[in-house]
Short mmCIF file of C-alpha atoms and ligand atoms in Angstrom, two decimals:
data_model
loop_
_atom_site.label_atom_id
_atom_site.label_comp_id
_atom_site.label_asym_id
_atom_site.label_seq_id
_atom_site.Cartn_x
_atom_site.Cartn_y
_atom_site.Cartn_z
CA MET A 1 -28.48 -10.17 -0.08
CA SER A 2 -26.46 -13.17 -1.17
CA PRO A 3 -22.70 -12.75 -0.91
CA ILE A 4 -22.28 -13.48 -4.62
CA THR A 5 -24.52 -12.19 -7.39
CA GLN A 6 -24.56 -12.88 -11.09
CA SER A 7 -24.17 -9.78 -13.21
CA THR A 8 -23.77 -9.03 -16.84
CA GLY A 9 -20.79 -6.79 -15.97
CA ALA A 10 -18.62 -9.80 -15.13
CA PRO A 11 -16.62 -11.76 -17.70
CA ALA A 12 -18.71 -14.55 -19.25
CA GLY A 13 -19.12 -17.53 -16.93
CA THR A 14 -17.87 -15.80 -13.78
CA ALA A 15 -19.78 -14.49 -10.79
CA GLN A 16 -19.34 -11.02 -9.37
CA VAL A 17 -18.14 -10.90 -5.79
CA ASN A 18 -19.98 -8.59 -3.44
CA VAL A 19 -17.60 -6.18 -1.75
CA ALA A 20 -17.92 -3.47 0.91
CA ILE A 21 -15.65 -0.59 1.92
CA VAL A 22 -15.55 0.51 5.54
CA GLY A 23 -14.14 4.04 5.72
CA ALA A 24 -15.07 4.79 2.11
CA SER A 25 -15.09 8.58 2.53
CA GLY A 26 -11.33 8.86 3.19
CA TYR A 27 -8.62 9.16 0.56
CA SER A 28 -7.89 5.47 0.24
CA GLY A 29 -11.61 4.68 0.59
CA GLU A 30 -12.42 7.04 -2.29
CA GLU A 31 -9.77 5.36 -4.45
CA LEU A 32 -11.25 1.96 -3.60
CA VAL A 33 -14.66 3.26 -4.65
CA ARG A 34 -13.20 4.37 -7.99
CA LEU A 35 -11.49 1.05 -8.63
CA LEU A 36 -14.31 -1.20 -7.45
CA LEU A 37 -17.09 0.69 -9.27
CA HIS A 38 -15.30 -0.15 -12.51
CA HIS A 39 -14.04 -3.61 -11.56
CA PRO A 40 -15.43 -6.26 -13.94
CA SER A 41 -15.85 -8.91 -11.22
CA ALA A 42 -16.71 -6.89 -8.11
CA ARG A 43 -20.07 -5.51 -7.08
CA LEU A 44 -19.88 -2.69 -4.56
CA THR A 45 -22.77 -3.31 -2.14
CA ALA A 46 -21.91 -1.11 0.86
CA VAL A 47 -19.82 1.97 1.66
CA THR A 48 -19.56 3.35 5.17
CA SER A 49 -18.83 6.72 6.72
CA ARG A 50 -20.21 8.10 9.96
CA GLN A 51 -20.08 11.67 8.66
CA GLN A 52 -21.50 11.02 5.19
CA ALA A 53 -24.19 8.48 6.18
CA GLY A 54 -27.33 8.99 4.10
CA GLN A 55 -25.54 10.68 1.17
CA THR A 56 -25.12 8.88 -2.14
CA VAL A 57 -21.64 8.13 -3.44
CA ALA A 58 -22.32 10.59 -6.27
CA GLN A 59 -23.23 13.36 -3.79
CA VAL A 60 -20.02 12.88 -1.79
CA PHE A 61 -17.81 12.25 -4.83
CA PRO A 62 -19.40 14.02 -7.82
CA ARG A 63 -16.66 12.70 -10.12
CA PHE A 64 -18.37 9.28 -9.95
CA ALA A 65 -21.83 10.67 -10.76
CA SER A 66 -21.90 9.25 -14.28
CA HIS A 67 -21.84 5.73 -12.81
CA SER A 68 -25.41 4.57 -12.11
CA LEU A 69 -24.37 2.61 -9.01
CA ALA A 70 -22.81 5.75 -7.53
CA ARG A 71 -26.12 7.57 -7.90
CA GLY A 72 -28.00 4.81 -6.07
CA LEU A 73 -25.57 3.57 -3.42
CA ARG A 74 -25.71 5.49 -0.13
CA PHE A 75 -23.11 5.78 2.59
CA SER A 76 -24.21 4.14 5.83
CA GLU A 77 -23.02 4.08 9.42
CA PRO A 78 -20.83 0.99 9.80
CA ASN A 79 -23.00 -1.92 10.94
CA LEU A 80 -21.09 -5.17 11.30
CA GLU A 81 -24.05 -7.57 11.02
CA LEU A 82 -25.30 -5.84 7.90
CA LEU A 83 -21.83 -5.69 6.32
CA ALA A 84 -21.34 -9.41 6.84
CA ARG A 85 -24.61 -10.06 4.98
CA GLN A 86 -23.87 -7.55 2.23
CA ALA A 87 -20.36 -8.60 1.25
CA ARG A 88 -18.06 -11.57 0.91
CA VAL A 89 -14.93 -9.39 0.87
CA VAL A 90 -14.69 -6.31 3.09
CA PHE A 91 -12.03 -3.63 2.56
CA LEU A 92 -11.10 -1.72 5.71
CA ALA A 93 -9.82 1.81 4.97
CA LEU A 94 -9.81 2.87 8.61
CA PRO A 95 -7.30 4.27 11.08
CA HIS A 96 -5.10 1.68 12.77
CA GLY A 97 -6.60 0.38 16.00
CA VAL A 98 -10.14 0.90 14.64
CA ALA A 99 -9.55 -1.52 11.76
CA ALA A 100 -8.90 -4.48 14.07
CA GLU A 101 -12.21 -3.84 15.87
CA PHE A 102 -13.96 -4.41 12.54
CA ALA A 103 -11.75 -7.22 11.27
CA VAL A 104 -12.38 -9.57 14.19
CA PRO A 105 -16.20 -9.83 13.96
CA LEU A 106 -16.17 -9.75 10.14
CA LEU A 107 -13.78 -12.71 10.02
CA GLN A 108 -15.93 -14.52 12.59
CA ALA A 109 -18.93 -13.92 10.34
CA GLY A 110 -17.10 -15.61 7.45
CA CYS A 111 -16.03 -12.57 5.44
CA GLN A 112 -12.62 -12.20 3.88
CA VAL A 113 -10.97 -8.98 5.02
CA ILE A 114 -8.46 -6.77 3.21
CA ASP A 115 -7.17 -4.25 5.72
CA LEU A 116 -5.36 -1.13 4.50
CA SER A 117 -4.30 -0.08 8.00
CA ALA A 118 -1.20 -1.15 9.92
CA ASP A 119 -3.14 -3.39 12.30
CA PHE A 120 -2.15 -6.75 10.81
CA ARG A 121 1.09 -5.98 9.01
CA LEU A 122 3.37 -6.93 11.88
CA ARG A 123 4.03 -10.43 13.09
CA SER A 124 4.84 -9.32 16.62
CA ALA A 125 2.37 -7.69 19.02
CA ALA A 126 5.34 -6.33 21.01
CA VAL A 127 6.71 -4.51 17.95
CA TYR A 128 3.20 -3.15 17.27
CA ARG A 129 3.05 -1.81 20.84
CA GLU A 130 6.51 -0.26 20.47
CA PHE A 131 5.66 1.60 17.25
CA TYR A 132 1.94 2.30 17.62
CA ALA A 133 1.95 3.05 21.36
CA HIS A 134 -0.99 0.87 22.33
CA GLU A 135 -1.64 -2.82 22.89
CA HIS A 136 -2.55 -4.77 19.78
CA PRO A 137 -6.35 -5.16 19.74
CA ALA A 138 -6.31 -8.72 18.31
CA PRO A 139 -2.85 -10.31 18.70
CA ASP A 140 -4.15 -13.81 17.96
CA LEU A 141 -4.87 -12.76 14.39
CA LEU A 142 -1.32 -11.65 13.60
CA ALA A 143 -0.20 -15.16 12.71
CA LYS A 144 -3.20 -15.57 10.42
CA ALA A 145 -2.71 -12.36 8.45
CA VAL A 146 -0.83 -12.37 5.15
CA TYR A 147 1.29 -9.34 4.23
CA GLY A 148 -0.40 -8.19 1.06
CA LEU A 149 2.58 -7.37 -1.14
CA PRO A 150 1.65 -9.45 -4.20
CA GLU A 151 5.14 -9.48 -5.71
CA ALA A 152 6.44 -11.14 -2.52
CA TYR A 153 3.47 -13.09 -1.11
CA ARG A 154 1.30 -14.02 -4.10
CA ASP A 155 0.83 -17.68 -3.12
CA ALA A 156 -0.02 -16.90 0.50
CA ILE A 157 -2.54 -14.22 -0.51
CA ARG A 158 -4.36 -16.79 -2.65
CA GLY A 159 -5.58 -18.71 0.39
CA ALA A 160 -5.86 -15.86 2.88
CA SER A 161 -8.89 -14.76 4.87
CA LEU A 162 -7.09 -11.68 6.24
CA VAL A 163 -4.79 -9.61 4.03
CA ALA A 164 -2.73 -6.80 5.59
CA SER A 165 -2.11 -4.38 2.76
CA PRO A 166 1.36 -2.79 3.04
CA GLY A 167 1.96 0.86 3.81
CA CYS A 168 2.86 3.37 1.10
CA TYR A 169 6.44 4.08 2.18
CA PRO A 170 7.10 0.36 2.77
CA THR A 171 5.91 -0.42 -0.77
CA SER A 172 8.29 2.19 -2.19
CA ILE A 173 11.22 0.75 -0.21
CA LEU A 174 10.53 -2.99 -0.17
CA LEU A 175 9.95 -3.59 -3.87
CA PRO A 176 13.34 -2.11 -4.85
CA THR A 177 15.22 -3.72 -1.96
CA LEU A 178 13.84 -7.23 -1.41
CA PRO A 179 15.29 -8.85 -4.56
CA LEU A 180 18.74 -7.37 -3.89
CA LEU A 181 18.78 -8.64 -0.31
CA ARG A 182 17.52 -12.08 -1.29
CA ALA A 183 20.28 -12.32 -3.90
CA GLY A 184 22.89 -11.19 -1.35
CA LEU A 185 23.93 -8.28 -3.57
CA VAL A 186 23.79 -5.53 -0.92
CA GLN A 187 24.78 -5.22 2.72
CA PRO A 188 21.70 -5.56 4.97
CA GLY A 189 23.19 -3.37 7.68
CA ARG A 190 23.93 -0.31 5.55
CA ILE A 191 20.62 0.78 4.05
CA ILE A 192 19.59 4.45 3.93
CA ALA A 193 16.17 5.44 2.57
CA ASN A 194 14.99 9.00 1.96
CA SER A 195 11.39 9.45 0.86
CA LEU A 196 9.31 12.41 -0.31
CA SER A 197 5.55 12.11 0.05
CA GLY A 198 2.51 14.08 -1.05
CA VAL A 199 0.11 15.36 1.59
CA SER A 200 -2.69 12.84 0.92
CA GLY A 201 -0.49 10.32 2.76
CA ALA A 202 -1.73 11.88 5.99
CA GLY A 203 -5.38 11.08 5.24
CA ARG A 204 -8.40 13.33 4.77
CA LYS A 205 -8.85 14.34 8.38
CA ALA A 206 -8.38 18.03 9.28
CA GLU A 207 -5.07 18.59 11.07
CA LEU A 208 -3.10 21.81 11.45
CA ASP A 209 0.19 20.41 10.05
CA TYR A 210 -1.51 19.45 6.79
CA LEU A 211 -3.47 22.62 6.05
CA PHE A 212 -2.67 24.17 2.64
CA VAL A 213 -0.80 27.16 4.06
CA GLU A 214 1.29 24.94 6.34
CA CYS A 215 2.40 22.62 3.51
CA ASN A 216 2.36 24.63 0.33
CA GLU A 217 5.67 26.11 -0.88
CA SER A 218 7.51 24.20 1.83
CA VAL A 219 9.28 20.88 2.37
CA ARG A 220 9.99 19.29 5.74
CA PRO A 221 11.15 16.04 7.26
CA TYR A 222 8.97 14.39 9.88
CA GLY A 223 8.78 11.18 11.91
CA VAL A 224 12.56 11.31 12.45
CA PRO A 225 14.27 9.03 13.37
CA LYS A 226 11.62 6.38 14.11
CA HIS A 227 8.67 6.58 11.72
CA ARG A 228 6.03 3.91 12.36
CA HIS A 229 6.51 2.33 8.95
CA LEU A 230 10.02 1.26 9.98
CA SER A 231 8.44 -1.61 11.89
CA GLU A 232 7.05 -3.35 8.81
CA ILE A 233 9.94 -2.30 6.55
CA GLU A 234 12.51 -3.83 8.90
CA GLN A 235 10.33 -6.91 9.47
CA GLU A 236 10.21 -7.66 5.74
CA LEU A 237 13.85 -6.77 5.07
CA THR A 238 14.89 -9.03 7.94
CA LEU A 239 12.94 -11.92 6.42
CA ALA A 240 14.56 -11.33 3.03
CA ALA A 241 18.09 -10.99 4.41
CA GLY A 242 17.81 -13.88 6.87
CA ARG A 243 19.31 -11.70 9.62
CA PRO A 244 18.13 -8.67 11.61
CA VAL A 245 18.02 -5.50 9.51
CA VAL A 246 17.81 -1.95 10.87
CA ILE A 247 17.66 0.90 8.37
CA GLN A 248 17.96 4.68 8.34
CA PHE A 249 14.69 6.11 7.02
CA THR A 250 13.81 9.79 6.65
CA PRO A 251 10.39 10.73 5.25
CA HIS A 252 9.67 14.24 4.00
CA LEU A 253 6.40 16.02 3.27
CA ILE A 254 6.28 17.81 -0.10
CA PRO A 255 3.56 20.11 -1.43
CA VAL A 256 1.88 17.79 -3.93
CA ASN A 257 -1.36 15.88 -3.51
CA ARG A 258 -0.09 12.40 -4.33
CA GLY A 259 3.04 10.42 -4.97
CA ILE A 260 6.11 9.12 -3.17
CA LEU A 261 9.65 9.34 -4.49
CA THR A 262 12.16 7.22 -2.59
CA THR A 263 15.94 7.21 -2.97
CA LEU A 264 17.81 4.26 -1.47
CA CYS A 265 21.50 4.37 -0.79
CA LEU A 266 22.86 0.81 -0.67
CA GLU A 267 26.30 -0.67 -0.13
CA PRO A 268 27.28 -3.58 -2.40
CA ALA A 269 27.91 -6.80 -0.46
CA HIS A 270 31.56 -6.63 -1.48
CA PRO A 271 33.28 -3.21 -1.66
CA LEU A 272 33.66 -2.08 -5.25
CA PRO A 273 36.91 -1.06 -6.81
CA GLY A 274 35.94 0.98 -9.87
CA THR A 275 36.81 -1.81 -12.28
CA GLU A 276 34.15 -4.11 -10.78
CA ALA A 277 31.36 -1.55 -11.01
CA ALA A 278 30.36 -2.76 -14.48
CA ALA A 279 30.13 -6.40 -13.36
CA PHE A 280 28.09 -5.41 -10.29
CA SER A 281 25.82 -3.37 -12.51
CA GLU A 282 25.14 -6.44 -14.65
CA GLN A 283 24.29 -8.48 -11.54
CA VAL A 284 21.80 -5.85 -10.37
CA ASP A 285 20.27 -5.73 -13.83
CA ALA A 286 19.89 -9.52 -13.91
CA CYS A 287 18.42 -9.52 -10.40
CA TYR A 288 15.71 -6.98 -11.25
CA ARG A 289 14.93 -8.68 -14.56
CA ALA A 290 14.44 -12.02 -12.79
CA ALA A 291 12.31 -10.46 -10.04
CA TYR A 292 10.18 -8.08 -12.06
CA GLY A 293 10.46 -8.95 -15.76
CA ALA A 294 7.00 -10.55 -15.66
CA GLU A 295 5.38 -8.30 -13.03
CA PRO A 296 2.56 -6.15 -14.40
CA PHE A 297 2.91 -3.41 -11.79
CA VAL A 298 6.66 -2.94 -11.41
CA ARG A 299 8.33 -0.99 -14.20
CA VAL A 300 12.13 -1.20 -14.21
CA LEU A 301 13.27 1.78 -16.24
CA GLU A 302 15.92 1.45 -18.92
CA GLY A 303 18.48 3.79 -20.42
CA LYS A 304 18.65 7.27 -18.93
CA ALA A 305 15.11 7.30 -17.54
CA LEU A 306 14.60 7.96 -13.84
CA PRO A 307 11.43 7.53 -11.77
CA ASP A 308 9.03 10.44 -11.76
CA THR A 309 5.84 10.58 -9.71
CA LYS A 310 3.91 12.13 -12.60
CA ASN A 311 4.35 8.86 -14.52
CA VAL A 312 2.75 6.72 -11.80
CA VAL A 313 0.13 8.93 -10.14
CA GLY A 314 -3.30 7.47 -10.80
CA THR A 315 -1.80 4.07 -11.68
CA ASN A 316 -0.97 0.88 -9.78
CA VAL A 317 2.60 0.92 -11.09
CA LEU A 318 5.83 1.34 -9.16
CA GLU A 319 8.67 2.67 -11.28
CA LEU A 320 12.26 1.99 -10.32
CA ALA A 321 15.71 2.73 -11.67
CA TRP A 322 19.21 2.30 -10.32
CA ARG A 323 22.72 3.56 -10.82
CA VAL A 324 26.06 2.26 -9.61
CA ASP A 325 28.10 5.22 -8.39
CA ALA A 326 31.67 4.21 -9.22
CA ARG A 327 33.02 7.21 -7.29
CA THR A 328 31.45 6.27 -3.94
CA GLY A 329 31.12 2.54 -4.58
CA ARG A 330 27.40 2.70 -3.70
CA LEU A 331 24.26 1.54 -5.44
CA LEU A 332 21.48 4.12 -5.71
CA VAL A 333 17.98 2.83 -6.31
CA MET A 334 15.09 5.21 -6.88
CA SER A 335 11.37 4.42 -6.92
CA ALA A 336 8.16 6.32 -7.58
CA VAL A 337 4.69 5.21 -6.56
CA ASP A 338 1.22 6.67 -6.03
CA ASN A 339 0.74 6.42 -2.27
CA ILE A 340 -3.00 5.91 -2.66
CA VAL A 341 -2.93 3.43 -5.55
CA LYS A 342 0.05 1.03 -5.51
CA GLY A 343 0.75 2.33 -1.99
CA ALA A 344 -2.77 1.53 -0.75
CA SER A 345 -6.01 0.90 -2.64
CA GLY A 346 -4.67 -0.39 -5.98
CA GLN A 347 -2.45 -2.84 -4.17
CA ALA A 348 -5.46 -3.92 -2.07
CA VAL A 349 -7.46 -4.55 -5.25
CA GLN A 350 -4.49 -6.47 -6.69
CA ALA A 351 -4.62 -8.68 -3.58
CA PHE A 352 -8.41 -8.98 -3.97
CA ASN A 353 -7.90 -10.26 -7.53
CA ILE A 354 -5.44 -12.88 -6.33
CA LEU A 355 -7.70 -13.87 -3.42
CA CYS A 356 -10.68 -14.38 -5.71
CA GLY A 357 -8.80 -16.05 -8.57
CA PHE A 358 -9.38 -13.16 -10.99
CA PRO A 359 -6.71 -11.97 -13.41
CA GLU A 360 -4.33 -9.97 -11.23
CA THR A 361 -4.68 -6.89 -13.40
CA ALA A 362 -8.51 -6.90 -13.40
CA GLY A 363 -9.82 -3.37 -12.86
CA LEU A 364 -6.30 -1.98 -12.54
CA LEU A 365 -5.07 -1.25 -16.05
N1 LIG B 1 -3.51 7.91 2.65
C1 LIG B 1 -2.57 7.07 2.23
O1 LIG B 1 -1.72 7.43 1.38
C2 LIG B 1 -2.49 5.67 2.78
C3 LIG B 1 -1.60 4.78 2.17
C4 LIG B 1 -1.50 3.47 2.67
C5 LIG B 1 -2.28 3.09 3.75
N2 LIG B 1 -3.12 3.99 4.33
C6 LIG B 1 -3.89 3.53 5.50
O2 LIG B 1 -5.26 3.37 5.12
C7 LIG B 1 -6.10 3.71 6.22
C8 LIG B 1 -7.04 4.84 5.77
O3 LIG B 1 -6.23 5.94 5.42
P1 LIG B 1 -6.82 7.24 4.71
O4 LIG B 1 -5.65 8.10 4.41
O5 LIG B 1 -7.78 6.87 3.64
O6 LIG B 1 -7.64 7.88 5.96
P2 LIG B 1 -8.71 9.04 5.97
O7 LIG B 1 -8.67 9.78 4.69
O8 LIG B 1 -8.51 9.79 7.23
O9 LIG B 1 -10.11 8.22 6.04
C9 LIG B 1 -10.47 7.45 7.17
C10 LIG B 1 -11.83 6.81 6.95
O10 LIG B 1 -12.19 6.05 8.11
C11 LIG B 1 -13.46 6.50 8.64
N3 LIG B 1 -13.33 6.43 10.10
C12 LIG B 1 -12.44 7.12 10.86
N4 LIG B 1 -12.58 6.76 12.17
C13 LIG B 1 -13.55 5.82 12.20
C14 LIG B 1 -14.16 5.07 13.26
N5 LIG B 1 -13.77 5.22 14.54
N6 LIG B 1 -15.14 4.19 12.95
C15 LIG B 1 -15.55 4.04 11.66
N7 LIG B 1 -15.03 4.73 10.62
C16 LIG B 1 -14.04 5.61 10.90
C17 LIG B 1 -13.62 7.92 8.08
O11 LIG B 1 -14.98 8.26 7.88
P3 LIG B 1 -15.95 8.82 9.02
O12 LIG B 1 -15.09 9.63 9.98
O13 LIG B 1 -16.96 9.64 8.30
O14 LIG B 1 -16.55 7.60 9.65
C18 LIG B 1 -12.96 7.80 6.72
O15 LIG B 1 -13.84 7.26 5.79
C19 LIG B 1 -5.17 4.16 7.37
O16 LIG B 1 -4.98 3.11 8.26
C20 LIG B 1 -3.88 4.53 6.65
O17 LIG B 1 -2.74 4.37 7.48
C21 LIG B 1 -3.27 5.26 3.86
#
């Protein structure tokens, strides 16, 4: 099959790009299936799963059964040679470590790769070893990979062959924090982030800690004090601040399917007497307006509104709001995001749109 096919589903005058999803039976894979089945300029040509091989997409995910492609397209065992012939762009929705094993040969075969795992998010193989407890499988590719946070790396994504889609917690922390650090409005050394995440963040695999009875009606912290996502969060904050940044990050598991709510506690760059709180507030407002006023997928809330996961679940939008606490002299920034959409598959499709020169919102509104 040719890597690009003409189709009447695409906007007039444009070709559809053939795409494949490796690991399409997992939570982020399923979300990619949903988005790419309905994408005006993508044609889903292959979906892989070792356990579901032979089943149609509609059999595994009946909610897609009304889509004719879902009734015809079957899951297959991952086969690198075949994938490289079937698709120009391959999405990897695989565990870290496994993803790199697929990325290397697919890139060699000329595919563009959008990896949802942590394998190519870090610039340093030593930091990867420290946080992921094994040697990086393809350290030579780290310099080639582009961190796929569109709001920060749009230009670099445009020419990339390997996009490392950010993690869900990092997305919820970086988008609120990067503009403030770049503008020098907050102290880089005094950042505290507390996040609450739904259980789908752990993936679809069966694991005792994530069984219904273990999670339901209960809330618990985990990954304390050194969650793996700290590696990419601190990498990106360090780049924005221009000096090493170490943060305090505490994730919590909450009994909902999807969604992350993050609260950031930030110290203004210059300590605030109460009288300056209003001026600082105006600076923060101007900073967020400049950074996100034209961004389609970052919603800065106004008035009394505060982020709420129910307003973003199922969408590619991150909501954020902030308050200056004149009593403590701190800035509180809160964000809400769907861990599987803006925190994973939606963001990957946003990067795909940029990579292929499609409107950035294609298939995402
Ligand atoms: N869940 C989230 O909220 C989220 C957010 C951001 C990023 N991510 C990242 O996205 C990636 C996928 O996460 P997920 O939550 O979707 O995982 P998941 O639900 O556990 O799905 C994993 C997928 O990979 C396949 N797979 C597993 N081991 C494989 C192997 N050795 N060879 C080939 N295929 C294999 C599985 O299918 P078979 O076992 O049938 O082959 C399945 O389709 C991870 O790296 C994760 O860190 C997840």
